[in-house]
Coordinates of C-alpha atoms in Angstrom, one line a residue:
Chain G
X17 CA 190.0 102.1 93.3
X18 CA 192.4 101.6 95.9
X19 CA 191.7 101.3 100.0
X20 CA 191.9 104.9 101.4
X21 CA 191.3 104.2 104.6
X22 CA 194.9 103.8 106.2
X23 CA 196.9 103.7 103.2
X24 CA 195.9 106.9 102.2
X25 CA 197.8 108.2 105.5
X26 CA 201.1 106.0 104.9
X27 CA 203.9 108.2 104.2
X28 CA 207.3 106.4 103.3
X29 CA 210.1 106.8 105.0
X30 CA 214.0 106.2 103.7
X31 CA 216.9 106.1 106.0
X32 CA 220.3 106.2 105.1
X33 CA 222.2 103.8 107.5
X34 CA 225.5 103.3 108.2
X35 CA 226.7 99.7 110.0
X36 CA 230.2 98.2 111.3
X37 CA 228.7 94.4 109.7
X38 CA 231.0 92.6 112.3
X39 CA 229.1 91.3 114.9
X40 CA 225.9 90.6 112.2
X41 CA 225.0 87.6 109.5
X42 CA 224.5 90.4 107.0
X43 CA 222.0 92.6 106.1
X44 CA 218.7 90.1 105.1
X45 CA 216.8 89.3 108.0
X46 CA 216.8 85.7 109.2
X47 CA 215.3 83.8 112.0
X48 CA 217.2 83.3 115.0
X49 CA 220.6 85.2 114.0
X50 CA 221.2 88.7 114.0
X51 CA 220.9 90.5 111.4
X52 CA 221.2 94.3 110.4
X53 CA 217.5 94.6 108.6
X54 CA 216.4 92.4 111.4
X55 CA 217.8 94.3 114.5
X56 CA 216.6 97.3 112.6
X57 CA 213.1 96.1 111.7
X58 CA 212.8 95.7 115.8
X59 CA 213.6 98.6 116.6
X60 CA 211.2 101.0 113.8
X61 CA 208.3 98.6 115.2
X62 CA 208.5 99.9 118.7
X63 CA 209.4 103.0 117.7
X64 CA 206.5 103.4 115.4
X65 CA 204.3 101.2 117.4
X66 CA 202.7 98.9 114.2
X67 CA 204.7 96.5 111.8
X68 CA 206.9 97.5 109.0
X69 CA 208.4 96.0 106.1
X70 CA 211.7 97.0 106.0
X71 CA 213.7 97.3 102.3
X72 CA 217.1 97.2 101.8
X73 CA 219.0 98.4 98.3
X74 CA 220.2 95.0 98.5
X75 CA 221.7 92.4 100.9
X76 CA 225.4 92.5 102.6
X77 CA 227.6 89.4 103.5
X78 CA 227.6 89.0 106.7
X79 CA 230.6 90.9 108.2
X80 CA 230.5 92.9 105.3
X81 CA 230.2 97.1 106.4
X82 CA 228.3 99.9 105.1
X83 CA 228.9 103.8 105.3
X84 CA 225.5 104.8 103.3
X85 CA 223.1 102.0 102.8
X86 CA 219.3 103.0 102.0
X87 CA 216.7 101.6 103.3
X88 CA 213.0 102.2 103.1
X89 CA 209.4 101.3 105.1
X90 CA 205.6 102.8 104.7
X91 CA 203.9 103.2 108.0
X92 CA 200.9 105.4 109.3
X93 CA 202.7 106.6 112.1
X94 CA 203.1 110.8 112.5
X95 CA 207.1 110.8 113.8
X96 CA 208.9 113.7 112.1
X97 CA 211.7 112.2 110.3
X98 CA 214.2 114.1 112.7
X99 CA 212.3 112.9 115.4
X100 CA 212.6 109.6 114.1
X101 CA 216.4 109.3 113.8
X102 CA 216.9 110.7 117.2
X103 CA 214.3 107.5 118.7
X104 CA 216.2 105.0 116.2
X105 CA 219.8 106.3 117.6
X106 CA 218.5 105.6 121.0
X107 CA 217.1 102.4 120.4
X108 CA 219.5 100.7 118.2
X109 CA 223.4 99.5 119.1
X110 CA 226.2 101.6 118.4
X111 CA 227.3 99.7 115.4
X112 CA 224.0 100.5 113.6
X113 CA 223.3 104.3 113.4
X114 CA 220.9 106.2 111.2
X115 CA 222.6 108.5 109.1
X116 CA 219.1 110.5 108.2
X117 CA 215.6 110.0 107.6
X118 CA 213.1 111.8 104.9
X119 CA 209.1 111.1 103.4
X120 CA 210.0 110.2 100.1
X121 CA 207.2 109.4 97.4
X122 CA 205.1 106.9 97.5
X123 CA 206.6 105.3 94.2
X124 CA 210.7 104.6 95.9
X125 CA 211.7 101.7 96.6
X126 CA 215.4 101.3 98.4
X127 CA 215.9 98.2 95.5
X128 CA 214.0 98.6 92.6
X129 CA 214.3 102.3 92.7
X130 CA 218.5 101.8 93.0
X131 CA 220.4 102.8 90.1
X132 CA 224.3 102.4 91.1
X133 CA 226.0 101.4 94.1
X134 CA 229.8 102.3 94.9
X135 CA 231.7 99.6 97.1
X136 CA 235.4 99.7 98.3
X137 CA 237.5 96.9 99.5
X138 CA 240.1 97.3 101.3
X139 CA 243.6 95.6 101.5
X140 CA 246.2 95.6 104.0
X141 CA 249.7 94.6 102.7
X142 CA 252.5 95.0 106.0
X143 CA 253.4 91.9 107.9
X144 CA 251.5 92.9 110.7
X145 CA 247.8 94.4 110.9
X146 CA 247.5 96.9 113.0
X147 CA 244.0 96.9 115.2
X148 CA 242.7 100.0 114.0
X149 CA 242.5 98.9 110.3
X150 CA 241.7 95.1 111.1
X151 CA 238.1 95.2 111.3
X152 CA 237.8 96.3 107.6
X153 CA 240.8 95.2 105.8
X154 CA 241.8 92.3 104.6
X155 CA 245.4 91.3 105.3
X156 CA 247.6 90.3 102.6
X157 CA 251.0 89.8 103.6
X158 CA 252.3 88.2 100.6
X159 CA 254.3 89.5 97.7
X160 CA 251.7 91.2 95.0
X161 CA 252.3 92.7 91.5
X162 CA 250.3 95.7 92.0
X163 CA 251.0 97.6 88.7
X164 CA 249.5 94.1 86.8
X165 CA 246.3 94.3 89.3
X166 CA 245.7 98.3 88.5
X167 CA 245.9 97.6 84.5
X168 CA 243.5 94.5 85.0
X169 CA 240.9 96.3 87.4
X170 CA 239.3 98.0 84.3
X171 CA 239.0 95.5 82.0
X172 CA 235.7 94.9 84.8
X173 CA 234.4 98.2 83.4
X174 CA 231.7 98.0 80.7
X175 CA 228.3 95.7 80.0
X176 CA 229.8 92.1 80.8
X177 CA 227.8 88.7 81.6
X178 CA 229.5 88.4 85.7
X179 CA 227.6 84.6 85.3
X180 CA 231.6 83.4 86.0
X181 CA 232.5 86.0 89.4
X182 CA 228.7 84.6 90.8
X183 CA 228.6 82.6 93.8
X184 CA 225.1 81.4 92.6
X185 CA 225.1 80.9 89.0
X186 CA 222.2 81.9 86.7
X187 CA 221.4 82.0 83.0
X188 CA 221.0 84.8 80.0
X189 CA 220.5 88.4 81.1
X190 CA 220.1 87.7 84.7
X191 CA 224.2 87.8 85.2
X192 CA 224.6 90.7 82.8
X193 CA 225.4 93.9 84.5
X194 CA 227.2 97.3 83.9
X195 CA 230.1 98.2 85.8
X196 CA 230.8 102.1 85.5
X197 CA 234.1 101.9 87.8
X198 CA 236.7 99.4 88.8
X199 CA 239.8 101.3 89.9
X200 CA 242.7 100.1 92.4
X201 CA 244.5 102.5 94.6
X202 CA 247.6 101.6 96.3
X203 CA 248.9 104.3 99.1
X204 CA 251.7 103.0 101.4
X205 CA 250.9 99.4 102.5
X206 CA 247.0 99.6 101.3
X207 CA 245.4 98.7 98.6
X208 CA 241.9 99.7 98.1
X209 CA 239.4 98.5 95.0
X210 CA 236.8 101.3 94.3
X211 CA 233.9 99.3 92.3
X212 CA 230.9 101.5 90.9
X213 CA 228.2 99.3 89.1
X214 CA 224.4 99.5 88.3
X215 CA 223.9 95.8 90.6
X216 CA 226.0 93.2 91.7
X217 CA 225.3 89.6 91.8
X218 CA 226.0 87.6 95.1
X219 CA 229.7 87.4 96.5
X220 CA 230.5 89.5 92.7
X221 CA 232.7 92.2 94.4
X222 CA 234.5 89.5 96.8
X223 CA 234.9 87.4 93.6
X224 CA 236.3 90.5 91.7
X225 CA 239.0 90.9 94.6
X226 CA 239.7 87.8 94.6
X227 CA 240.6 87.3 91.0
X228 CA 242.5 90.6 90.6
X229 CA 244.8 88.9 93.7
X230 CA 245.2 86.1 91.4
X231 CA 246.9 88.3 89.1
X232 CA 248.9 90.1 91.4
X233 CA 249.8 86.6 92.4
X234 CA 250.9 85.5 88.8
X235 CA 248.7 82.7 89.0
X236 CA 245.5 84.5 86.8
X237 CA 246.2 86.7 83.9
X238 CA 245.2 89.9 83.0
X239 CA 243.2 87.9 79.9
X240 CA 242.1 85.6 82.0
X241 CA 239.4 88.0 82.6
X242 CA 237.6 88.1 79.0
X243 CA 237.8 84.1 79.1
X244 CA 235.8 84.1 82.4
X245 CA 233.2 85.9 80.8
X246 CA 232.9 84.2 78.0
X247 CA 232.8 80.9 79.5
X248 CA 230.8 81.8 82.7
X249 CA 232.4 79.2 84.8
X250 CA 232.9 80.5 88.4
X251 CA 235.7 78.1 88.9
X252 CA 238.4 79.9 86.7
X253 CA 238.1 82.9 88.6
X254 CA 239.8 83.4 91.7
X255 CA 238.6 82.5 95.5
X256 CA 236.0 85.1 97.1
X257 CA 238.0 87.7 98.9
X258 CA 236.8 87.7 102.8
X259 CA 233.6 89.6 103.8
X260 CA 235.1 92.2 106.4
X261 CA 237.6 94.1 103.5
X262 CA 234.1 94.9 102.2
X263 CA 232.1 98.3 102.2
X264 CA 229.3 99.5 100.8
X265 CA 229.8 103.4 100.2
X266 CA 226.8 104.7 98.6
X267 CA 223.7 103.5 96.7
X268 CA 222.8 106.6 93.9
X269 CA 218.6 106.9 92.8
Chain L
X8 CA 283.1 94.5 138.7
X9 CA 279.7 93.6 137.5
X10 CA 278.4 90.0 137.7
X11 CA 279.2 88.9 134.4
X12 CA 277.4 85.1 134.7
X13 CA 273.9 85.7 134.3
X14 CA 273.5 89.5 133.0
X15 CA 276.6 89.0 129.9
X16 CA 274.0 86.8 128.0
X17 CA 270.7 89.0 128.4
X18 CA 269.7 90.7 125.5
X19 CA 267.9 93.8 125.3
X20 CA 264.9 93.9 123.2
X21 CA 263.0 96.4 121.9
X22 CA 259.7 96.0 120.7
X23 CA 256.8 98.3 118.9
X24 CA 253.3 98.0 120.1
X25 CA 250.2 98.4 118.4
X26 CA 247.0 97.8 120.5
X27 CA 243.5 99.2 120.0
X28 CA 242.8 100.6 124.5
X29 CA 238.8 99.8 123.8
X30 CA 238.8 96.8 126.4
X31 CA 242.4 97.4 128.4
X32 CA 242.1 99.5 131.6
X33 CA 245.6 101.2 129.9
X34 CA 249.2 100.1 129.8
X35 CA 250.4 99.7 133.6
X36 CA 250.1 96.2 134.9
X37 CA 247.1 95.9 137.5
X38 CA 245.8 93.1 139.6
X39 CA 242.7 91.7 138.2
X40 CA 242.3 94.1 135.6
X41 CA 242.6 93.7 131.8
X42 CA 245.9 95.8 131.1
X43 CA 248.0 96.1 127.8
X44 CA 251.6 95.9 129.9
X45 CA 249.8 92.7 132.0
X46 CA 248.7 90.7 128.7
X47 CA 252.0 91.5 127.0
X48 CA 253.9 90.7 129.9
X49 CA 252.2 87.1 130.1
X50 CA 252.3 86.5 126.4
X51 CA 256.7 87.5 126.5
X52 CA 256.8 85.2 129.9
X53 CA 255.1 82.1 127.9
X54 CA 257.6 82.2 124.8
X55 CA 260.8 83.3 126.6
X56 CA 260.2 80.8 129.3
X57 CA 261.6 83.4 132.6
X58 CA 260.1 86.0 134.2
X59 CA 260.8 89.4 132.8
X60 CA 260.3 92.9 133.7
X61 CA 258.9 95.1 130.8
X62 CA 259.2 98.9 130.6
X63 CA 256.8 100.4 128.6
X64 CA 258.0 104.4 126.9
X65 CA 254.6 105.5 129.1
X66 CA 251.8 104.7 130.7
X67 CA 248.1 105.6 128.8
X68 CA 245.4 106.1 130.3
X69 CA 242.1 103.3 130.1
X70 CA 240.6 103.2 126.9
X71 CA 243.9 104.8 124.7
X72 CA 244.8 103.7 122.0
X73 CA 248.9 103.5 120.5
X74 CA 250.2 102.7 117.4
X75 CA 253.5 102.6 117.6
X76 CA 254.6 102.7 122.0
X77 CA 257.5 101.5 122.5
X78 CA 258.5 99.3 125.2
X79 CA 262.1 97.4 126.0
X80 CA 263.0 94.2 128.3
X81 CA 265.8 92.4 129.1
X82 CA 265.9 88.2 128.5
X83 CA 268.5 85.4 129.0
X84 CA 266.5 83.8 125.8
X85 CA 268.2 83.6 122.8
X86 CA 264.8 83.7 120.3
X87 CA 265.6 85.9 117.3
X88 CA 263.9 89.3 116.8
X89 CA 261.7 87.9 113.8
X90 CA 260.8 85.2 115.5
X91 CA 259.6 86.6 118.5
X92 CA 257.3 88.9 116.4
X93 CA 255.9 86.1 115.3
X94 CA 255.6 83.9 118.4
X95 CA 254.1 86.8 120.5
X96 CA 251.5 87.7 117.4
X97 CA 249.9 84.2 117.7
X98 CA 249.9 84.5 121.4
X99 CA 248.3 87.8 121.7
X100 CA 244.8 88.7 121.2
X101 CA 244.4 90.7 118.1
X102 CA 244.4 93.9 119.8
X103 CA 247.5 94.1 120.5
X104 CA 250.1 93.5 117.7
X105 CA 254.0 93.4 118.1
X106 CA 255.2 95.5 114.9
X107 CA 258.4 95.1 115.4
X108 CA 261.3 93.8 117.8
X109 CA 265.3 94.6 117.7
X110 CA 268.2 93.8 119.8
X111 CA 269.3 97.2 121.3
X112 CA 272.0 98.5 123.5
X113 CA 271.8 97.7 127.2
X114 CA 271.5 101.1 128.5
X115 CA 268.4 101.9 126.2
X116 CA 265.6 102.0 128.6
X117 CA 261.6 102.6 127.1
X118 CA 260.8 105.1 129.2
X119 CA 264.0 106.8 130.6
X120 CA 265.6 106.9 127.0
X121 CA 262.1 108.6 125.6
X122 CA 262.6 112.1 124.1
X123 CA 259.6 112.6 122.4
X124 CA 256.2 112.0 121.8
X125 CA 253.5 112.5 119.8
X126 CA 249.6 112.5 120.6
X127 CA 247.0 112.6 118.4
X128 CA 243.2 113.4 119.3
X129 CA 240.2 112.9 117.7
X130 CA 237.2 114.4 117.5
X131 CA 233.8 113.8 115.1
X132 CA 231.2 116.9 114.8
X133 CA 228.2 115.4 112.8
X134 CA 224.9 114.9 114.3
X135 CA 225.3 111.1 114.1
X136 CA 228.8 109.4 114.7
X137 CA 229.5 107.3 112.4
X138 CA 230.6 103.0 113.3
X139 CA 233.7 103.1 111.4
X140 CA 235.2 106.1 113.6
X141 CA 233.3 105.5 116.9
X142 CA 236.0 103.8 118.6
X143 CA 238.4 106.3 118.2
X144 CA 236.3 109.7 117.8
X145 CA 235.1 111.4 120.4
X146 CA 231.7 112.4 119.3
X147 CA 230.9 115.8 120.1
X148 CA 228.1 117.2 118.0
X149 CA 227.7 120.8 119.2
X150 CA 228.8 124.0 117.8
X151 CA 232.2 125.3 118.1
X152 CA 234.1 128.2 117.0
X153 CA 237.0 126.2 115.3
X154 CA 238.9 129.3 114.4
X155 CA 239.3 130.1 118.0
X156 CA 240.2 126.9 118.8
X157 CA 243.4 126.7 116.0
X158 CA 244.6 129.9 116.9
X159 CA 244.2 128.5 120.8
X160 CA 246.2 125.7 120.4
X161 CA 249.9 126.8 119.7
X162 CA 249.8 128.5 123.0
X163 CA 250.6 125.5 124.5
X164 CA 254.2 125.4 122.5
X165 CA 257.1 126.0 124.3
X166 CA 258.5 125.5 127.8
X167 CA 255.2 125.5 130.3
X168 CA 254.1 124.9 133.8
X169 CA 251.4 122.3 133.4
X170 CA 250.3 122.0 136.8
X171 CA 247.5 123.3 135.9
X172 CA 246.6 120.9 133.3
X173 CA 247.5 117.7 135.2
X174 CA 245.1 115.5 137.2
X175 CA 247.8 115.0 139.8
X176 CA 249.2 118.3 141.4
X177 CA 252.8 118.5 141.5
X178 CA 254.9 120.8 142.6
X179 CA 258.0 123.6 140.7
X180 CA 260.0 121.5 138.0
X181 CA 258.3 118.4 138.2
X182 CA 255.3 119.9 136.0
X183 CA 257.6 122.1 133.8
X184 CA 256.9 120.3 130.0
X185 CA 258.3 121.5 126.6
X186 CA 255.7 121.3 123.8
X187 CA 257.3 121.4 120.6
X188 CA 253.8 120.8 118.5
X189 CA 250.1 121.9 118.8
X190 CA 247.7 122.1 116.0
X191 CA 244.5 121.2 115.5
X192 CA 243.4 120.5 112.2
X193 CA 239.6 120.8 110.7
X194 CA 238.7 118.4 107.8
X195 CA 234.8 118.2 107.2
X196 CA 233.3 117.0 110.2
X197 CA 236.7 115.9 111.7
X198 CA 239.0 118.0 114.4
X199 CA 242.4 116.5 114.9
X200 CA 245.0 117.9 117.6
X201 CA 248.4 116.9 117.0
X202 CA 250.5 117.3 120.0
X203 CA 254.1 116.7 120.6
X204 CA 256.1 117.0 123.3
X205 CA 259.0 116.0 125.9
X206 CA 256.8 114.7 128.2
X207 CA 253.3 114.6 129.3
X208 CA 251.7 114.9 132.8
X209 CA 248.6 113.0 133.6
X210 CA 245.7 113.5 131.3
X211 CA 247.4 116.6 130.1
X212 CA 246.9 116.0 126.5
X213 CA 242.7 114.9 127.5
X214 CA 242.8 118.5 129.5
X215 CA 244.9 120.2 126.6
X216 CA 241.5 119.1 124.7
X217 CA 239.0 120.2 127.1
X218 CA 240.3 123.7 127.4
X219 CA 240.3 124.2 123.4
X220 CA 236.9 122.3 123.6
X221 CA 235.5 124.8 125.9
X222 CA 237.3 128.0 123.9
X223 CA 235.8 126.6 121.1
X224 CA 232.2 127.1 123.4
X225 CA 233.3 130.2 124.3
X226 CA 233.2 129.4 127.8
X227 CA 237.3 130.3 128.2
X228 CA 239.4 132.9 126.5
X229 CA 242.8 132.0 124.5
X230 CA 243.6 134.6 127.1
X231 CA 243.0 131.9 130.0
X232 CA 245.7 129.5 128.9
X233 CA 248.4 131.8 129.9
X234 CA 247.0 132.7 133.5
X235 CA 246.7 128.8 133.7
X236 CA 249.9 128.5 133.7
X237 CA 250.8 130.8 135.6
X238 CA 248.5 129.9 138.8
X239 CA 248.8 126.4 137.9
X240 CA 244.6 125.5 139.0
X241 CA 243.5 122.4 137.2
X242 CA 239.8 123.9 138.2
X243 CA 240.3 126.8 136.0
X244 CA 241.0 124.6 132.9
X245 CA 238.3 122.5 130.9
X246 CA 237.4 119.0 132.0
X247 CA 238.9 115.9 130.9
X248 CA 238.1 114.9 127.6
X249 CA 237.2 111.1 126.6
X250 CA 240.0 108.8 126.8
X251 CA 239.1 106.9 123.7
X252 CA 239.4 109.3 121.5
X253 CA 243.6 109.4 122.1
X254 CA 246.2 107.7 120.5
X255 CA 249.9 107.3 121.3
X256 CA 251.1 107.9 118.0
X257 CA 254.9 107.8 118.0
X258 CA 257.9 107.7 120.6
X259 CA 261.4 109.0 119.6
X260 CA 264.5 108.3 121.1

């Protein structure tokens, strides 16, 4: 039978938090740098007055953004959810604001419990960035053959072994996932890369943008894509796009 | 006859300016303060190697953004267009970017030659501002009657007084403004108010805002915008509203 005592009055709590990821080494906590999960932890401790273990639906690159990550703790403490967001607003920096807060069952969990998450990355194509789009675009000044990058997005779409777009490779199953979306707008001088997927492996997004600039480059081909999964050799793909074009939109349970 | 020695080989260049106003205390050059006018000024002196006097199409106020002023001066150095873009990019912090530079007739003058200009103000409604927008939102999460406020806003078209918007009091023609432009938009939890005009007082676009704010409160009448005008008291108009969420959009000529 299971301890009553305290757990029995542990309600969990999930927050939906949004984050400019510029000034932070991610989201994963880690000693002596700042982190998103760490300057949050901090501040749901004194808030809530005990210690918490924070859980993120996954990690971020550091300097990568989020508009609606999830996050969940347990704790014993009586704050009203709304109450709650309120104290964390207050307490945390600007770039790090809670969206919302609700008791959830006992049974979520922000990662295991995550069953799709939607990123974008984001491209800027002029000579010149201007300041209000350079914190989360990438610029790309060069010449690109966008039509060839918008046919070869979804060929990413489907149950494929992503062993080869990996920054840290693995074996089997463990690099398989589902990708639901992989669609590239162009408006004006943007491109943007909407990617919907039941997981992503470390860097797999950046490594996605990176490749599909390849092909706008002419120096990757659209079938280049089937051969990296086949072989699963991260070296035939194309470089890892930069962190700050990156934003995760939405995590779906 | 004019001296022909010096002045036959200056050029006069044209530039457009993109700067993010978070960390300037506004355009005009200051002593010992951070200005966008000061740190451009600097960054034109260093490449074209002479003093120069640079006229911007207007000053903003602390904390305003632009993305496309426009500001001229006139240099003995003969550094192409193109190549000037470039030079003063690397030099200036990335908060201010040069978009583009031209040769233009000597009698073109930023600020005198200026016909037009358009403003645009932002404002966020949710509970919680979102990172992404904070720097050029201003956050204002209380409960406004937007209807009021769109049919309030194209009072403010056509040939007005303004004394009684302006932070500085003048006196008969010198406040007289013709608004061609004023429309506030409502997209979710966004409110956008697009002015344009001939010219603009001081802070009358930030008091153009606070007077719609406070219709929208229901603390003034659309009725009140006419007797502004007509006994030209800035204490009868709403306050000031936040600097940063302005932006210089466009200048015509």
């Amino acid at each position: 039978m299971k301890r009553k005592d305290s757990a029995g009055t542990q309600r969990n709590i999930r927050l939906i938090v949004a984050f400019d990821g510029t000034p932070y080494c991610g989201w994963q906590i880690q000693a002596d740098k700042e982190t998103v999960q760490g300057t949050l932890t901090a501040a749901i401790e004194h808030i809530a007055g005990e210690r918490v273990s924070l859980i993120g639906s996954g990690r971020t690159d550091s300097g990568t953004h989020a508009r609606r990550l999830v996050a969940s703790f347990k704790t014993v403490s009586r704050i009203p959810p709304a109450a709650l967001v309120r104290a964390l607003n207050s307490d945390l920096p600007p770039d790090i604001r809670i969206l919302s807060a609700r008791v959830v069952s006992p049974s979520f969990h922000a990662r295991h419990s995550a069953r799709r998450k939607i990123y974008r990355y984001q491209i800027y194509r002029g000579a010149v960035l201007p300041p209000h789009l350079a914190r989360e675009h990438y610029h790309y000044p060069w010449p690109l053959d966008v039509a060839a990058m918008q046919a070869a997005a979804p060929q990413f779409v489907g149950e494929h072994d992503f062993a080869g777009f990996a920054s840290k490779s693995g074996s089997g199953r463990d690099t398989v996932r589902q990708i639901y979306r992989c669609e590239l707008k162009s408006a004006a001088l943007r491109l943007v890369l909407i990617v919907e997927g039941n997981g992503f492996l470390q860097h797999m997004v950046r490594n996605i943008v990176g490749t599909i600039l390849e092909i706008g480059r002419g120096r990757l081909n659209p079938g280049d894509i089937e051969t990296i999964f086949h072989k699963r050799d991260r070296t035939l793909a194309g470089p890892t796009a930069p962190a700050h074009g990156l934003i995760l939109m939405r995590v779906v349970y």
